[in-house]
Amino acid sequence: MNTNASIKTINPYNNQFLKEYKLHTDSELTQLLSTSNETFYKWRQTSIKERARLLDNLAQILEDDKHDLAELMTVEMGKPITQSISEIEKCLTLCEFYATNADDFLADELIETDASESFISYDPLGPILAIMPWNYPFWQVMRFAIPTLTAGNTAILKHASNVTGCALAIEKLFEKAGYPKGCFTTILADHETVEKLIENDIIKAVTLTGSEKAGRSIAATAGQYLKKTVLELGGNNACIVLDDANLEKYMDTMVNARMQNTGQSCIAAKRFIVTENIYDTFVSQFKDKVAALKCGDPMDKQTTIGTLARADLGDILKKQIDDSVKLGATIVTGNKQKDAYFEPTIITNITPKMPVFNEETFGPVAVIMKVKNAEEAFKMAALTKYGLGTMVFTQNIEMAETYVDMVEDGAYFINELVKSDARLPFGGTKASGYGRELSKEGIHEFVNRKTVFIKY
Ligand code: NAP
C-alpha cells in the first residue's frame, strides 16, 4: 500500500540530512495491528493501579532522558532547546495527573433510577489510531496516549513524517516504562495507507491533531466506517487588548502568546485586536519586546525564536503576508525569510478581508488590528471559521465575564494566554474540530459509556 518507500528527516536549521526510515510494509502493518489488538484484551484487564504504576515509570524515564529527547525534537523541527525541555517537563505533569486521578475518573458512576442498582461503566474501546502533528512532537502524542492507554485502550501512532525520530523515541519510552508490547505502537506509513487502515475492524476510533484539510479527509473516511473521531485542528485565536489592559504586567505574556514555538501553535494569539486609546502604546511596546527576541541556532539556550519546522512553511506565510500587503496591510518589522528561518514580523492596518486576518498564520507573525471599543473587539474576534480560543486583557473582570457565554470557542482566557493544562479540557468548535483532550473529559473520549441496569 505505501507508495513511498521511505521517509527522510532533515534538520530545518542547517538543512542537514538526519536519517532515512523505511516505511512499514503491508504485512508488517497487519502484524502490528494484530499485536495491538491481542494486547488490548490483556491490557484492559489490568488494574488502574498497575496502569498508574507504569505512568510513574514513564514520568521517571521522561525525566532521566529529558535532554536527549529535547535535542531530538530540536534537531527534527527547529524548536528552541529550552522550549523542547519544557515540553518534556509538561509531559511529566500529564503522567502525574492521570496516575493520581484515573481511578476516580474511570470509577463506575452510580445513577438513581427504578433499578435496584444502575450505573455507567467506562469501558475501553480497543486500538485507537492517532495521527499527530510536528509542532509539539511529544506533548501532542502524550496528551492523547496517556489518558487513552490509562483507560485501557491500546494506541497506534502515525506521527508527522518530519518527526519520525521522535515517533520512534516515544514508542521506546513506553517499552522502557514496562508497558506490554503492543500497548503503544508507532507505524510509519503514507497518507493513503493510513486512510486504508481506518477501514480495518481492529481500529476502533481515530484522533487527528493537524490541519483542517487533514481533519476533513480523515473524518470523512472514519465516518464511512462509523468510527468515532476526535479532531484537534487549526485555530485563529484573537487576543483582545482593551484600554484598561495592564500592559506592564502582561506584555511578555502577550508576546509569548504569539511567538512561543516560533509561532507554530494552534492556540497562538494570531490576531491582536486592540482598542484605539491604547493602540499606539501597545504597538510600540510589542515592537520593543519582539526586537528583544533572540533568533538563532535552536540548540543555543539563549535562542527564543528557532526556525520553522520546514522551509516550505515559510512560503505559505510569505504569500499570506504579501497578499495582505496588496490589500493595504503595513509591515512594522520583520518579514524576511531564508530557508526555514522566518523573521518575527508585526503587521498593522488590518482589515477582515486580509489573509493574515481570516486564515491561520503558522509562524512568528503578529497581526495587530485597531478597533473602537470592547464590543467591536469581540465582534471582530468572532469573525473566523475557527473556534479554539479567545483571550482578553483588561482590568474590568466583571465586564470580561459578561462575554463568557458569547465566546463560541473551546476556551476563553482572561488576562492569560490560551494554554493547555492537564487539569482542564482542551479542544475546539467549528473548523477547529470537536472532542476534548486532557482532564476528565479527555479520558472519557475513547471509552464505551456503558449503561448497566440491575434488578434484584
Ligand atoms: P497536517 O499537514 O494536517 O499534518 C498533521 C498530521 O496528519 C501529520 O501526521 C500528517 O502526516 C497527517 N496527515 C495529513 N493529511 C493526511 C491524510 N490525508 N491521511 C493521513 N494522514 C494525514 O498538519 P501540520 O501542518 O503538520 O500541522 C499544523 C496544523 O495542525 C495547524 O493547522 C495547527 O493549527 C494544527 N494543530 C492543531 C492542534 C490542536 O490541538 N487543535 C494542535 C497542534 C496543531 P505527514 O506528516 O506524513 O504529512
Coordinates of C-alpha atoms and ligand atoms in Angstrom, one line a residue:
M1 CA 0.0 0.0 0.0
N2 CA 2.7 2.5 0.9
T3 CA 3.7 4.3 -2.3
N4 CA 6.8 5.9 -0.9
A5 CA 9.5 3.5 0.3
S6 CA 11.0 5.8 3.0
I7 CA 10.9 9.0 5.0
K8 CA 14.0 11.2 5.2
T9 CA 14.3 13.7 8.0
I10 CA 16.2 17.0 7.8
N11 CA 17.3 19.5 10.4
P12 CA 15.5 22.7 9.3
Y13 CA 18.1 24.9 10.9
N14 CA 21.0 23.8 8.7
N15 CA 19.3 21.7 6.1
Q16 CA 21.4 18.7 7.1
F17 CA 20.1 15.3 6.4
L18 CA 19.4 13.4 9.6
K19 CA 18.1 9.9 8.9
E20 CA 16.2 7.7 6.5
Y21 CA 13.4 5.4 7.8
K22 CA 11.8 2.6 5.8
L23 CA 8.0 2.7 5.8
H24 CA 6.3 -0.4 7.2
T25 CA 5.2 -3.0 4.6
D26 CA 1.6 -4.1 4.4
S27 CA 2.4 -7.4 6.1
E28 CA 4.3 -5.5 8.9
L29 CA 1.3 -3.2 9.4
T30 CA -1.0 -6.2 9.6
Q31 CA 1.2 -7.8 12.2
L32 CA 1.4 -4.5 14.2
L33 CA -2.3 -4.1 14.2
S34 CA -2.9 -7.7 15.2
T35 CA -0.4 -7.4 18.1
S36 CA -2.1 -4.2 19.3
N37 CA -5.4 -5.9 19.2
E38 CA -4.2 -9.0 21.1
T39 CA -2.5 -6.8 23.7
F40 CA -5.7 -4.9 24.2
Y41 CA -7.6 -7.9 25.5
K42 CA -4.9 -8.4 28.2
W43 CA -4.3 -4.8 28.9
R44 CA -7.9 -4.0 29.5
Q45 CA -7.9 -6.4 32.4
T46 CA -5.0 -4.7 34.2
S47 CA -5.9 -2.7 37.3
I48 CA -5.9 1.1 37.2
K49 CA -3.3 0.8 40.0
E50 CA -1.0 -1.1 37.7
R51 CA -1.6 1.5 34.9
A52 CA -0.8 4.3 37.3
R53 CA 2.4 2.5 38.3
L54 CA 3.5 2.4 34.7
L55 CA 2.7 6.1 34.4
D56 CA 5.1 6.7 37.3
N57 CA 7.8 4.8 35.5
L58 CA 7.1 6.7 32.3
A59 CA 7.5 10.0 34.2
Q60 CA 10.8 8.9 35.6
I61 CA 12.1 7.9 32.2
L62 CA 11.0 11.2 30.7
E63 CA 12.9 13.0 33.5
D64 CA 16.0 10.8 33.0
D65 CA 16.0 11.2 29.2
K66 CA 14.8 14.7 29.1
H67 CA 17.9 16.3 27.5
D68 CA 18.3 13.6 24.8
L69 CA 14.6 13.8 23.9
A70 CA 14.6 17.5 23.8
E71 CA 17.7 17.6 21.5
L72 CA 16.0 15.1 19.1
M73 CA 12.9 17.3 19.0
T74 CA 15.0 20.4 18.3
V75 CA 17.1 18.9 15.5
E76 CA 14.0 17.5 13.8
M77 CA 11.7 20.5 13.9
G78 CA 13.7 23.6 15.0
K79 CA 12.2 24.3 18.4
P80 CA 14.5 26.3 20.7
I81 CA 16.1 23.8 23.1
T82 CA 14.8 25.4 26.3
Q83 CA 11.2 25.1 24.9
S84 CA 11.9 21.5 24.0
I85 CA 12.9 20.7 27.6
S86 CA 9.8 22.5 28.9
E87 CA 7.7 20.3 26.6
I88 CA 9.1 17.1 28.0
E89 CA 8.6 18.5 31.5
K90 CA 5.0 19.2 30.7
C91 CA 4.5 15.6 29.7
L92 CA 5.7 14.6 33.2
T93 CA 2.8 16.6 34.7
L94 CA 0.4 14.7 32.5
C95 CA 1.7 11.3 33.8
E96 CA 1.3 12.6 37.4
F97 CA -2.1 14.0 36.8
Y98 CA -3.6 10.7 35.3
A99 CA -1.7 8.5 37.8
T100 CA -3.4 10.4 40.6
N101 CA -6.9 10.8 39.1
A102 CA -7.6 7.9 36.7
D103 CA -9.1 5.7 39.4
D104 CA -11.6 8.4 40.2
F105 CA -12.3 9.3 36.5
L106 CA -12.9 5.7 35.5
A107 CA -14.9 4.5 38.5
D108 CA -18.4 3.3 37.9
E109 CA -20.8 6.2 38.2
L110 CA -24.0 5.3 40.2
I111 CA -27.2 6.9 39.0
E112 CA -30.5 6.5 40.9
T113 CA -33.3 5.1 38.8
D114 CA -36.1 2.5 39.3
A115 CA -33.4 -0.2 39.1
S116 CA -32.0 -1.8 42.3
E117 CA -28.8 -0.5 41.0
S118 CA -27.8 1.4 37.9
F119 CA -24.6 2.9 36.8
I120 CA -22.3 3.9 34.0
S121 CA -19.3 1.7 33.4
Y122 CA -16.4 3.3 31.5
D123 CA -15.0 0.6 29.3
P124 CA -12.1 0.8 26.8
L125 CA -12.8 0.5 23.1
G126 CA -9.7 -1.1 21.7
P127 CA -6.8 0.0 19.5
I128 CA -7.1 3.8 18.8
L129 CA -5.3 5.3 15.8
A130 CA -3.7 8.7 16.4
I131 CA -2.5 10.9 13.6
M132 CA -0.3 13.7 15.1
P133 CA 1.5 16.9 14.0
W134 CA 5.1 18.0 14.4
N135 CA 4.7 21.3 16.3
Y136 CA 4.7 19.7 19.8
P137 CA 6.1 16.3 18.8
F138 CA 6.0 14.9 22.4
W139 CA 3.2 16.8 24.1
Q140 CA 0.6 16.2 21.3
V141 CA 1.2 12.5 21.4
M142 CA 1.3 12.2 25.1
R143 CA -1.9 14.1 25.7
F144 CA -3.6 11.6 23.5
A145 CA -1.8 8.5 24.6
I146 CA -1.6 8.8 28.4
P147 CA -5.4 9.1 29.1
T148 CA -6.2 6.7 26.2
L149 CA -3.9 3.9 27.5
T150 CA -4.8 4.5 31.1
A151 CA -8.5 4.0 30.1
G152 CA -7.4 0.5 28.9
N153 CA -7.1 1.1 25.2
T154 CA -4.1 0.4 23.1
A155 CA -2.6 3.2 20.9
I156 CA -1.3 3.3 17.4
L157 CA 0.6 6.4 16.3
K158 CA 1.1 7.8 12.9
H159 CA 3.2 10.8 13.6
A160 CA 4.2 13.7 11.2
S161 CA 6.9 12.4 8.8
N162 CA 9.4 15.2 9.7
V163 CA 9.5 14.0 13.4
T164 CA 9.8 10.3 12.7
G165 CA 12.8 10.1 15.1
C166 CA 10.5 11.4 17.9
A167 CA 7.8 9.0 16.9
L168 CA 10.1 6.0 17.4
A169 CA 11.6 7.5 20.6
I170 CA 8.1 7.8 22.1
E171 CA 7.4 4.1 21.3
K172 CA 10.7 3.2 23.1
L173 CA 9.7 5.3 26.1
F174 CA 6.6 3.2 26.6
E175 CA 8.6 0.0 26.2
K176 CA 11.2 1.2 28.7
A177 CA 8.5 2.1 31.2
G178 CA 7.3 -1.5 31.1
Y179 CA 4.1 -1.2 29.0
P180 CA 3.3 -4.6 27.4
K181 CA 4.4 -4.9 23.8
G182 CA 1.6 -3.7 21.5
C183 CA 0.2 -1.2 24.0
F184 CA 1.8 1.7 22.2
T185 CA 2.9 1.2 18.5
T186 CA 4.4 3.7 16.1
I187 CA 3.6 3.0 12.5
L188 CA 5.5 4.5 9.5
A189 CA 3.0 4.9 6.7
D190 CA 2.0 7.4 4.0
H191 CA -1.4 9.1 3.9
E192 CA -3.1 6.6 1.6
T193 CA -2.1 3.7 3.8
V194 CA -3.3 5.4 6.9
E195 CA -6.7 6.2 5.4
K196 CA -6.9 2.5 4.4
L197 CA -6.0 1.4 7.9
I198 CA -9.1 3.2 9.2
E199 CA -11.3 0.6 7.4
N200 CA -9.7 -2.2 9.4
D201 CA -12.0 -3.7 12.0
I202 CA -9.2 -3.7 14.6
I203 CA -9.1 0.2 14.7
K204 CA -12.0 1.3 16.9
A205 CA -11.6 5.1 16.7
V206 CA -9.3 7.8 15.3
T207 CA -8.0 11.0 16.6
L208 CA -6.2 13.6 14.5
T209 CA -4.4 16.8 15.5
G210 CA -3.4 18.7 12.5
S211 CA -4.8 20.9 9.7
E212 CA -8.4 21.4 8.8
K213 CA -7.8 19.7 5.4
A214 CA -6.4 16.6 7.0
G215 CA -9.2 16.6 9.6
R216 CA -11.9 16.7 6.9
S217 CA -10.3 13.9 5.0
I218 CA -9.8 11.6 8.0
A219 CA -13.2 12.3 9.4
A220 CA -14.9 11.5 6.1
T221 CA -13.1 8.2 5.9
A222 CA -13.8 7.4 9.5
G223 CA -17.4 8.4 9.0
Q224 CA -17.8 5.9 6.2
Y225 CA -16.8 3.1 8.6
L226 CA -18.7 4.5 11.5
K227 CA -15.6 5.0 13.6
K228 CA -15.6 7.7 16.2
T229 CA -13.2 10.7 15.7
V230 CA -11.7 13.4 17.8
L231 CA -10.3 16.3 15.8
E232 CA -8.0 19.0 17.1
L233 CA -7.5 21.3 14.1
G234 CA -6.3 24.7 13.3
G235 CA -7.0 27.9 15.1
N236 CA -7.1 31.7 14.6
N237 CA -7.3 32.9 18.2
A238 CA -7.9 36.5 18.9
C239 CA -6.1 38.3 21.7
I240 CA -8.3 41.3 22.6
V241 CA -6.5 44.2 24.4
L242 CA -8.7 46.8 25.9
D243 CA -8.0 50.4 27.0
D244 CA -7.5 49.4 30.6
A245 CA -5.2 46.4 30.0
N246 CA -2.2 46.2 32.3
L247 CA 0.5 46.2 29.6
E248 CA 3.3 46.4 32.1
K249 CA 2.2 43.2 33.7
Y250 CA 1.1 41.3 30.7
M251 CA 3.1 42.4 27.6
D252 CA 5.5 39.4 28.0
T253 CA 2.5 37.1 28.2
M254 CA 1.0 38.5 25.0
V255 CA 4.3 38.4 23.0
N256 CA 4.7 34.8 24.2
A257 CA 1.1 34.0 23.2
R258 CA 2.2 34.7 19.6
M259 CA 5.9 33.9 19.4
Q260 CA 6.3 30.8 21.5
N261 CA 7.3 27.7 19.5
T262 CA 8.3 30.2 16.8
G263 CA 4.6 31.0 16.3
Q264 CA 3.7 27.4 15.4
S265 CA 1.0 26.7 17.9
C266 CA -2.7 26.1 17.1
I267 CA -3.7 28.2 20.1
A268 CA -1.3 31.1 19.5
A269 CA -2.7 34.6 19.5
K270 CA -2.9 35.0 15.8
R271 CA -4.9 38.3 15.8
F272 CA -4.3 41.1 18.3
I273 CA -7.4 43.2 18.4
V274 CA -6.6 46.4 20.3
T275 CA -8.9 49.3 21.2
E276 CA -7.9 52.7 19.8
N277 CA -6.9 54.6 23.0
I278 CA -4.2 52.0 23.9
Y279 CA -3.3 51.0 20.3
D280 CA -0.2 53.1 19.7
T281 CA 1.3 52.3 23.1
F282 CA 0.6 48.6 22.5
V283 CA 2.2 48.5 19.1
S284 CA 5.3 50.4 20.3
Q285 CA 5.8 48.1 23.4
F286 CA 5.0 45.0 21.4
K287 CA 7.6 46.0 18.8
D288 CA 10.3 46.6 21.5
K289 CA 9.6 43.1 23.0
V290 CA 9.8 41.5 19.6
A291 CA 13.1 43.2 18.9
A292 CA 14.5 41.7 22.1
L293 CA 13.7 38.1 21.0
K294 CA 16.8 36.2 20.2
C295 CA 16.7 34.4 16.8
G296 CA 19.4 31.9 16.0
D297 CA 20.6 28.3 16.5
P298 CA 17.7 26.4 18.2
M299 CA 20.3 24.4 20.1
D300 CA 21.6 27.5 21.8
K301 CA 20.0 28.0 25.2
Q302 CA 19.7 31.8 24.6
T303 CA 17.6 31.4 21.5
T304 CA 13.9 32.2 21.8
I305 CA 13.0 32.1 18.1
G306 CA 14.1 29.0 16.2
T307 CA 13.3 28.0 12.6
L308 CA 10.0 26.9 11.2
A309 CA 9.7 23.1 11.1
R310 CA 10.2 23.0 7.3
A311 CA 11.3 25.6 4.7
D312 CA 8.1 25.3 2.7
L313 CA 6.1 26.5 5.6
G314 CA 7.7 29.9 5.3
D315 CA 6.5 30.2 1.7
I316 CA 2.9 29.9 2.8
L317 CA 3.4 32.6 5.4
K318 CA 5.1 34.9 2.9
K319 CA 2.2 34.6 0.5
Q320 CA -0.3 35.3 3.2
I321 CA 1.7 38.5 4.2
D322 CA 2.3 39.6 0.6
D323 CA -1.3 39.2 -0.3
S324 CA -2.4 41.2 2.7
V325 CA 0.1 44.0 1.9
K326 CA -1.5 44.2 -1.5
L327 CA -4.8 44.8 0.3
G328 CA -3.3 47.6 2.4
A329 CA -1.5 46.0 5.4
T330 CA 1.7 47.6 6.7
I331 CA 4.8 45.7 7.8
V332 CA 6.0 47.3 11.0
T333 CA 9.0 44.9 11.3
G334 CA 10.3 41.6 10.0
N335 CA 9.0 39.7 7.0
K336 CA 12.5 38.3 6.0
Q337 CA 12.7 34.7 5.0
K338 CA 15.7 32.5 4.5
D339 CA 15.3 28.7 4.1
A340 CA 13.3 27.6 7.2
Y341 CA 14.0 30.9 9.1
F342 CA 11.3 33.5 9.2
E343 CA 12.0 36.8 10.9
P344 CA 9.5 37.7 13.7
T345 CA 7.0 40.0 12.0
I346 CA 4.5 42.6 13.0
I347 CA 1.7 43.7 10.6
T348 CA -0.8 46.6 11.1
N349 CA -3.5 48.3 9.2
I350 CA -5.5 45.1 9.1
T351 CA -9.0 44.5 7.7
P352 CA -11.0 41.3 8.0
K353 CA -10.6 40.6 4.2
M354 CA -6.9 40.1 4.5
P355 CA -5.4 36.5 4.6
V356 CA -3.4 37.3 7.7
F357 CA -6.7 38.0 9.4
N358 CA -9.0 35.4 8.1
E359 CA -6.6 32.5 7.6
E360 CA -4.4 30.7 10.2
T361 CA -0.8 32.1 10.1
F362 CA 1.5 29.4 11.4
G363 CA 4.7 31.2 12.2
P364 CA 6.1 34.3 14.1
V365 CA 3.7 36.8 12.6
A366 CA 1.8 39.2 14.8
V367 CA -1.2 40.8 13.2
I368 CA -2.5 43.9 15.1
M369 CA -5.9 45.5 14.3
K370 CA -7.3 48.7 15.7
V371 CA -10.9 48.8 16.9
K372 CA -13.1 51.4 18.7
N373 CA -14.2 49.6 21.8
A374 CA -14.8 46.2 23.6
E375 CA -18.0 45.5 21.7
E376 CA -16.3 45.9 18.3
A377 CA -13.3 43.9 19.5
F378 CA -15.4 40.9 20.5
K379 CA -17.3 41.1 17.2
M380 CA -14.0 41.1 15.2
A381 CA -12.7 38.2 17.4
A382 CA -15.7 36.1 16.4
L383 CA -15.1 36.8 12.6
T384 CA -13.3 33.5 12.0
K385 CA -14.3 30.0 11.0
Y386 CA -12.1 28.6 13.7
G387 CA -13.0 28.2 17.4
L388 CA -10.1 27.2 19.6
G389 CA -9.9 30.1 21.9
T390 CA -10.2 33.8 22.7
M391 CA -8.2 35.8 25.2
V392 CA -8.8 39.3 26.6
F393 CA -6.6 41.6 28.6
T394 CA -8.5 44.1 30.8
Q395 CA -8.7 45.1 34.4
N396 CA -12.5 45.0 34.2
I397 CA -13.1 41.4 35.0
E398 CA -16.8 41.8 35.6
M399 CA -17.2 43.2 32.0
A400 CA -15.0 40.5 30.6
E401 CA -17.1 37.8 32.3
T402 CA -20.2 39.1 30.6
Y403 CA -18.7 37.6 27.4
V404 CA -18.3 34.1 28.8
D405 CA -21.5 32.8 27.2
M406 CA -21.0 34.7 23.9
V407 CA -17.5 33.5 23.0
E408 CA -18.2 30.4 20.8
D409 CA -14.7 28.9 21.2
G410 CA -13.4 25.9 23.2
A411 CA -11.7 28.3 25.6
Y412 CA -11.9 31.8 26.9
F413 CA -9.0 33.2 28.9
I414 CA -9.0 36.5 30.8
N415 CA -5.5 38.1 31.4
E416 CA -3.7 34.9 30.4
L417 CA -2.7 33.3 27.1
V418 CA -4.8 30.4 25.9
K419 CA -2.9 27.3 27.0
S420 CA -3.3 23.6 27.7
D421 CA -3.3 22.2 31.2
A422 CA -3.7 18.6 32.2
R423 CA -6.5 19.6 34.6
L424 CA -8.6 21.5 32.1
P425 CA -10.4 20.2 28.9
F426 CA -8.8 21.2 25.7
G427 CA -10.5 21.4 22.2
G428 CA -12.3 23.5 19.7
T429 CA -15.5 24.3 18.0
K430 CA -16.4 25.0 14.3
A431 CA -13.5 24.4 11.9
S432 CA -11.1 23.8 14.9
G433 CA -12.7 20.4 15.3
Y434 CA -14.6 18.5 18.1
G435 CA -14.0 16.4 21.1
R436 CA -11.8 17.2 24.1
E437 CA -8.4 16.2 25.3
L438 CA -7.0 16.3 28.8
S439 CA -8.8 16.4 32.2
K440 CA -11.7 14.0 32.9
E441 CA -13.2 14.8 29.6
G442 CA -10.2 13.6 27.7
I443 CA -10.0 10.2 29.4
H444 CA -13.7 9.7 28.6
E445 CA -13.3 10.3 24.8
F446 CA -12.3 6.8 24.0
V447 CA -14.5 4.7 26.3
N448 CA -17.8 3.0 26.0
R449 CA -20.0 4.7 28.5
K450 CA -22.0 1.6 29.2
T451 CA -25.3 1.7 31.0
V452 CA -25.7 -1.1 33.5
F453 CA -29.2 -1.7 35.0
I454 CA -29.7 -4.4 37.7
K455 CA -32.9 -5.5 39.4
Y456 CA -32.7 -7.8 42.4
Ligands
NAP1 P1 -1.1 18.3 8.7 O1 -0.5 18.6 7.4 O2 -2.6 18.2 8.8 O3 -0.4 17.0 9.4 C1 -0.8 16.5 10.6 C2 -0.7 15.0 10.6 O4 -1.6 14.5 9.7 C3 0.7 14.5 10.0 O5 1.0 13.3 10.7 C4 0.4 14.2 8.6 O6 1.3 13.3 8.0 C5 -1.0 13.7 8.7 N1 -1.9 13.7 7.5 C6 -2.2 14.8 6.8 N2 -3.1 14.5 5.9 C7 -3.4 13.2 6.0 C8 -4.2 12.3 5.3 N3 -4.9 12.6 4.3 N4 -4.2 11.0 5.7 C9 -3.4 10.6 6.7 N5 -2.6 11.4 7.4 C10 -2.6 12.7 7.1 O7 -0.8 19.5 9.8 P2 0.6 20.2 10.1 O8 0.8 21.2 9.0 O9 1.6 19.1 10.3 O10 0.3 20.8 11.5 C11 -0.2 22.1 11.6 C12 -1.7 22.2 11.8 O11 -2.1 21.5 12.9 C13 -2.1 23.6 12.0 O12 -3.3 23.9 11.3 C14 -2.4 23.6 13.5 O13 -3.2 24.6 14.0 C15 -2.9 22.2 13.8 N6 -2.8 21.9 15.2 C16 -3.9 21.8 16.0 C17 -3.8 21.5 17.3 C18 -5.0 21.4 18.2 O14 -4.9 20.9 19.3 N7 -6.1 21.9 17.8 C19 -2.5 21.3 17.8 C20 -1.4 21.3 17.0 C21 -1.5 21.6 15.7 P3 2.6 13.7 7.2 O15 3.5 14.4 8.1 O16 3.2 12.4 6.8 O17 2.1 14.6 6.1

